mmCIF file of C-alpha atoms in Angstrom:
data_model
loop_
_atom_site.group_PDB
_atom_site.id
_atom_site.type_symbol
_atom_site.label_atom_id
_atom_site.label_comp_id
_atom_site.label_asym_id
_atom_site.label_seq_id
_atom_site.Cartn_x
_atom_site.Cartn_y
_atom_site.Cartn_z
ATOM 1 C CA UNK A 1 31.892 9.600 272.180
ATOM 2 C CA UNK A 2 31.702 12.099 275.194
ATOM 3 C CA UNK A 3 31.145 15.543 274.253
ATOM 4 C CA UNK A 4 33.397 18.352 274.903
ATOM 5 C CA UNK A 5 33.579 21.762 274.854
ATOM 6 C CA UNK A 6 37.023 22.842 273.242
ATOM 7 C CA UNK A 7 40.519 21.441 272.122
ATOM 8 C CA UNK A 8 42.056 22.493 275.651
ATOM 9 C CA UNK A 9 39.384 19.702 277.328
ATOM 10 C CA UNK A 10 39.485 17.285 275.008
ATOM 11 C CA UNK A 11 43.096 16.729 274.763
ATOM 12 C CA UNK A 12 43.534 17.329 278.414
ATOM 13 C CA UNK A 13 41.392 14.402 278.900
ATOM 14 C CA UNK A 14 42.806 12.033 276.765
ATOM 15 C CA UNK A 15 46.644 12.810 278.306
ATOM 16 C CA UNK A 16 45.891 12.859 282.112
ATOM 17 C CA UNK A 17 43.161 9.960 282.285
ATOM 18 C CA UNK A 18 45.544 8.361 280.489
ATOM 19 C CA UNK A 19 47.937 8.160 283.004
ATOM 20 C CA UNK A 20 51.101 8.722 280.729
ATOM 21 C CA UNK A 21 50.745 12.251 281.212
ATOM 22 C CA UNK A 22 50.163 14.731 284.231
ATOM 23 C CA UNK A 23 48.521 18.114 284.740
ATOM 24 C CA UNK A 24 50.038 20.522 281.974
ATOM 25 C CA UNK A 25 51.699 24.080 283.030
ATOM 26 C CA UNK A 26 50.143 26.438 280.629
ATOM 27 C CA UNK A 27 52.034 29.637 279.031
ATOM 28 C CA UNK A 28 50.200 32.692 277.145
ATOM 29 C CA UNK A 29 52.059 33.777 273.992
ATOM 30 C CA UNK A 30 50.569 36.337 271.857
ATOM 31 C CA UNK A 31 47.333 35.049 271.201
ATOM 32 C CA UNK A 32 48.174 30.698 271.394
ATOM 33 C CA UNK A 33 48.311 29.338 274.965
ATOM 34 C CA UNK A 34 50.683 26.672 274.999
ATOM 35 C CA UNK A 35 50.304 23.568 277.548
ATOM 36 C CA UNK A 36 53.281 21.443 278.151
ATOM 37 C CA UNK A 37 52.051 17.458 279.637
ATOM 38 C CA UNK A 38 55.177 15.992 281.067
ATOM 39 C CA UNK A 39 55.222 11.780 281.145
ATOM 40 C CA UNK A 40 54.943 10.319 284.378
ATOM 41 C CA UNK A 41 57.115 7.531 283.637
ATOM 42 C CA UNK A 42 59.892 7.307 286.222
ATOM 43 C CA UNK A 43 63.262 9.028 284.045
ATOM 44 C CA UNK A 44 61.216 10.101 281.203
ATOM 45 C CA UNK A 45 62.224 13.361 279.398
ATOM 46 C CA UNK A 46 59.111 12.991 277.268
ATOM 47 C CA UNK A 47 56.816 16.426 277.162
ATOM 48 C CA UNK A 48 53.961 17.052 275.187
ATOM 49 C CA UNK A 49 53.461 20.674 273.895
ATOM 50 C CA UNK A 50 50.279 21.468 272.366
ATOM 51 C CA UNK A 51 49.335 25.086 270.898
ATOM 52 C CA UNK A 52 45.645 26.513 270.791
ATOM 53 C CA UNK A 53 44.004 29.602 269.676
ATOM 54 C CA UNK A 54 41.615 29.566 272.569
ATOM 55 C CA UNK A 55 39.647 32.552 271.124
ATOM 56 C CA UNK A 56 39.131 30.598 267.793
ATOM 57 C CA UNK A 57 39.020 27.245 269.863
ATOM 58 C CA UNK A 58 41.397 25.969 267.257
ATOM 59 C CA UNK A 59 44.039 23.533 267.447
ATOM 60 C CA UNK A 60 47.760 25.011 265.939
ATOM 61 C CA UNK A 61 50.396 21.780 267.290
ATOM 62 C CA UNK A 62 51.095 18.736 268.809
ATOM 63 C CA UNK A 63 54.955 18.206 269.356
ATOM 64 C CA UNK A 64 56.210 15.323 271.141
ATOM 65 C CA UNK A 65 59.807 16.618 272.673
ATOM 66 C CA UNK A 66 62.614 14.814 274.340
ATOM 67 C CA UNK A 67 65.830 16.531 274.708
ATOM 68 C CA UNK A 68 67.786 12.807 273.598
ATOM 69 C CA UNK A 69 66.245 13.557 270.215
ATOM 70 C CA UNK A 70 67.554 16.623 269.270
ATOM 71 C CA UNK A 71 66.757 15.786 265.285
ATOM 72 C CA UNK A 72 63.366 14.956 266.258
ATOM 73 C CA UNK A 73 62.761 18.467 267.843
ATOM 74 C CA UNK A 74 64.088 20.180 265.294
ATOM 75 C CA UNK A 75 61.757 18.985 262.451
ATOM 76 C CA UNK A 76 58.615 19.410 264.618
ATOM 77 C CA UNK A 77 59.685 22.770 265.541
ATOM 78 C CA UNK A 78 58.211 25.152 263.418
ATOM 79 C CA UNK A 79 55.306 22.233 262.171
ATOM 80 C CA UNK A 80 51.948 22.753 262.702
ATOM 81 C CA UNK A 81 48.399 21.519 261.496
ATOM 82 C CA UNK A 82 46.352 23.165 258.851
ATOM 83 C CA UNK A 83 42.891 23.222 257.944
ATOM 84 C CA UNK A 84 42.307 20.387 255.819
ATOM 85 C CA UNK A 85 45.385 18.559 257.548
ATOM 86 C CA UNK A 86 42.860 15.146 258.203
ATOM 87 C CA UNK A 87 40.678 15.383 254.965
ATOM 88 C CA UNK A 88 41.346 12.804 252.611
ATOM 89 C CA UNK A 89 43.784 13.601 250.680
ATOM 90 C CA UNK A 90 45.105 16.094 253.043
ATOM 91 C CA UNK A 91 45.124 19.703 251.683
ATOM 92 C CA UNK A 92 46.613 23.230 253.597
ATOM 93 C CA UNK A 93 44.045 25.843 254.005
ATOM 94 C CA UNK A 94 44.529 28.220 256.367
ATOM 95 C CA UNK A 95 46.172 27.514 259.628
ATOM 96 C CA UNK A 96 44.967 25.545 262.570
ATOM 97 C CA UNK A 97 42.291 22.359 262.800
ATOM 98 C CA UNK A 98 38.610 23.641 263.705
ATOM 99 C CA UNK A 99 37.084 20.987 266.608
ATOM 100 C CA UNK A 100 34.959 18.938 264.697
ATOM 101 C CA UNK A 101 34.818 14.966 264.517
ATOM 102 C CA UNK A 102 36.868 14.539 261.925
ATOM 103 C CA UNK A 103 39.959 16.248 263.285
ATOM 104 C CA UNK A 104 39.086 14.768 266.758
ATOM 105 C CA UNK A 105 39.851 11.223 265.324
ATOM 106 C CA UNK A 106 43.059 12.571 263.552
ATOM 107 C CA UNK A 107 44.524 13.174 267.091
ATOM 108 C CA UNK A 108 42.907 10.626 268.415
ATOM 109 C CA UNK A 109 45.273 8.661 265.699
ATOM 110 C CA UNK A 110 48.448 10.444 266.053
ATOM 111 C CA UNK A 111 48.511 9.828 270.036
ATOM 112 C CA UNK A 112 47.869 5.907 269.628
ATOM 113 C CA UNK A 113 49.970 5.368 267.066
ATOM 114 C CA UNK A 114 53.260 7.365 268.766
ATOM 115 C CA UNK A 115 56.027 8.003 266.970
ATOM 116 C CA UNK A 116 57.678 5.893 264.040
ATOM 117 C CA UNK A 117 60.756 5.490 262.551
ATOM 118 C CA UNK A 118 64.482 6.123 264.497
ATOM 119 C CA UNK A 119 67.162 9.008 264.583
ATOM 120 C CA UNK A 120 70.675 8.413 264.366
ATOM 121 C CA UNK A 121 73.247 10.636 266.131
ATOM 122 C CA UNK A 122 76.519 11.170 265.258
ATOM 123 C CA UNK A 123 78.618 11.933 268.783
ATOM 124 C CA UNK A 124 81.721 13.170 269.934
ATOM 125 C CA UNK A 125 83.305 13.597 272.829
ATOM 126 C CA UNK A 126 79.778 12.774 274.209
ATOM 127 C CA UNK A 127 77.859 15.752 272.156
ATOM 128 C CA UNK A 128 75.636 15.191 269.351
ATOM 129 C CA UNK A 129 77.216 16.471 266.081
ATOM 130 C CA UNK A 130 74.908 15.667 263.389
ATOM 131 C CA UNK A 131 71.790 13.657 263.602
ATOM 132 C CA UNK A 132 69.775 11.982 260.476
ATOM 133 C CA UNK A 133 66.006 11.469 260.992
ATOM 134 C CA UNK A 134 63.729 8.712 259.419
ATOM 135 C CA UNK A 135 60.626 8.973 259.341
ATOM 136 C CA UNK A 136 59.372 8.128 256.050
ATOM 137 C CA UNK A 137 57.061 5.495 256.139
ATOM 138 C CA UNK A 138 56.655 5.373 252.052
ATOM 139 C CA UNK A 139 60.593 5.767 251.826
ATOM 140 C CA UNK A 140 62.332 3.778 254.573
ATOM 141 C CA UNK A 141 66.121 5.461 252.937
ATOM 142 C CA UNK A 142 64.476 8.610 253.154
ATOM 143 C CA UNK A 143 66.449 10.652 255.756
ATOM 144 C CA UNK A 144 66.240 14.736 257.162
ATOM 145 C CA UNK A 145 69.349 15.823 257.982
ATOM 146 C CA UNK A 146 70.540 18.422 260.890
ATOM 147 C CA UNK A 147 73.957 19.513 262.093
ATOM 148 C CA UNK A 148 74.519 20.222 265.518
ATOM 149 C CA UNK A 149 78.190 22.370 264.925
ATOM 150 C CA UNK A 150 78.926 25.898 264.920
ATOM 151 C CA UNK A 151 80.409 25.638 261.494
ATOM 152 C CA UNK A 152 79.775 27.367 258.661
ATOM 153 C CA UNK A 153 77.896 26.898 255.424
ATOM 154 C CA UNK A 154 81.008 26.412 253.663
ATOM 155 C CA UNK A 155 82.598 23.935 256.220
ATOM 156 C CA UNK A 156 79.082 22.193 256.303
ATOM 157 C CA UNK A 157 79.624 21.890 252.522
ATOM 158 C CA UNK A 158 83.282 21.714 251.435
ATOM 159 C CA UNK A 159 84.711 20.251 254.842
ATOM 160 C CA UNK A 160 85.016 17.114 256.318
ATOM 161 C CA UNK A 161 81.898 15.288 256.641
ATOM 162 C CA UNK A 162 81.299 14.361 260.450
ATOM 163 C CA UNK A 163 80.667 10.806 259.760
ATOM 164 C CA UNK A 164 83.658 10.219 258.142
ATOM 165 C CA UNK A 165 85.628 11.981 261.684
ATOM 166 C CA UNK A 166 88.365 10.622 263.867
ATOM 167 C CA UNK A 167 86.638 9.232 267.144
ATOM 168 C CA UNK A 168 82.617 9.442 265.738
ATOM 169 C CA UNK A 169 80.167 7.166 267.974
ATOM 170 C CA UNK A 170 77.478 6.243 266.268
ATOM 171 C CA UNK A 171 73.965 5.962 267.950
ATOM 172 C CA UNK A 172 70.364 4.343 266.761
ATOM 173 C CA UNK A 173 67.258 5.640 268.765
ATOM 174 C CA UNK A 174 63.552 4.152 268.013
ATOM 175 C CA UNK A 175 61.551 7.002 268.226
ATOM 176 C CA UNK A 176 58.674 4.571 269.589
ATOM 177 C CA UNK A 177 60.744 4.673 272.575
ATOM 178 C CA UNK A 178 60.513 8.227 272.975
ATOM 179 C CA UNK A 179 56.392 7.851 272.924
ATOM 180 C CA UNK A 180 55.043 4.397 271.939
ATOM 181 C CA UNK A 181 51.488 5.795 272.218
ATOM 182 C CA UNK A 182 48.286 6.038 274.324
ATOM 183 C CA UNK A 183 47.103 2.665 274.587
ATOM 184 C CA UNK A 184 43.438 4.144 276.130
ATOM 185 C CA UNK A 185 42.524 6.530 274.233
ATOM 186 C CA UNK A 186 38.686 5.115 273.382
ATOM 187 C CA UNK A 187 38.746 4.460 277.158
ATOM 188 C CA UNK A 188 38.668 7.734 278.464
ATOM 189 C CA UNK A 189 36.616 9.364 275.776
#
């Protein structure tokens, strides 16, 4: 395996010599620089945002983002990895992944294997109302919940349920067709 120097070059790498991904814009907040990859596949929404500590040369996200997948964004929003997040079994510690071999290959895992399971949305008058998420891969019935509605916490809980509404269209999306992967990732490191 090639060396590198930091997060920011490794992972840059592995997106733009993969070809799925081109040059990131990069953003400064507080002390995390964020870089956002956008897909080079023609009509693709698909970005990949990925948070560093540059100072620590530590890794804080990945988030795969696509604005058809509002559910989807909404649970990774907010997620990020911890210290012992690719140690077997995986423990918390403090925040962030240190660059070491280990957590390498962890990426290296999550960006061949894409993402798994499917969201379904819940639309109206062409706008997503509610959208259930499933992404358990030990419990396939196993579903997050998020509602898209201006309504209150007692609507949300004593009012009519939006699944059961009047005029509800009801749409499956694999999330492996959101981002199926990098195919080359061994390739280009």
């Amino acid at each position: 395996m090639q060396e590198f120097k930091d997060w920011k070059e490794f992972i840059n790498r592995i997106l733009i010599d993969s070809g799925q991904f081109e040059n990131a814009t990069s953003d400064l907040r507080n002390t995390t620089e964020i870089e956002t990859f956008k897909s080079t596949k023609k009509g693709s929404l698909t970005e990949i945002r990925v948070g560093y500590f540059t100072k620590e040369n530590k890794l804080i996200y990945l988030h795969i983002f696509n604005p058809t997948v509002p559910g989807y964004n909404k649970y990774v929003f907010g997620e990020y990895f911890y210290q012992y997040h690719f140690s077997e079994p995986p423990n918390y510690g403090d925040p962030a992944l240190e660059f070491n071999e280990l957590n390498r290959n962890g990426i290296i895992s999550i960006l061949e294997k894409g993402l798994k399971g499917k969201e379904v949305q819940f639309i109206k008058n062409k706008k997503i109302l509610k959208s259930k998420l499933y992404i358990s891969e030990s419990n396939p019935n196993f579903s997050y919940s998020y509602d898209f509605t201006k309504r209150g916490f007692w609507k949300k809980i004593f009012g009519q349920k939006i699944d059961k509404m009047d005029g509800i269209e009801k749409k499956e999306i694999e999330l492996n067709t959101i981002f199926n992967g990098i195919k080359t990732c061994y390739n280009t490191i």
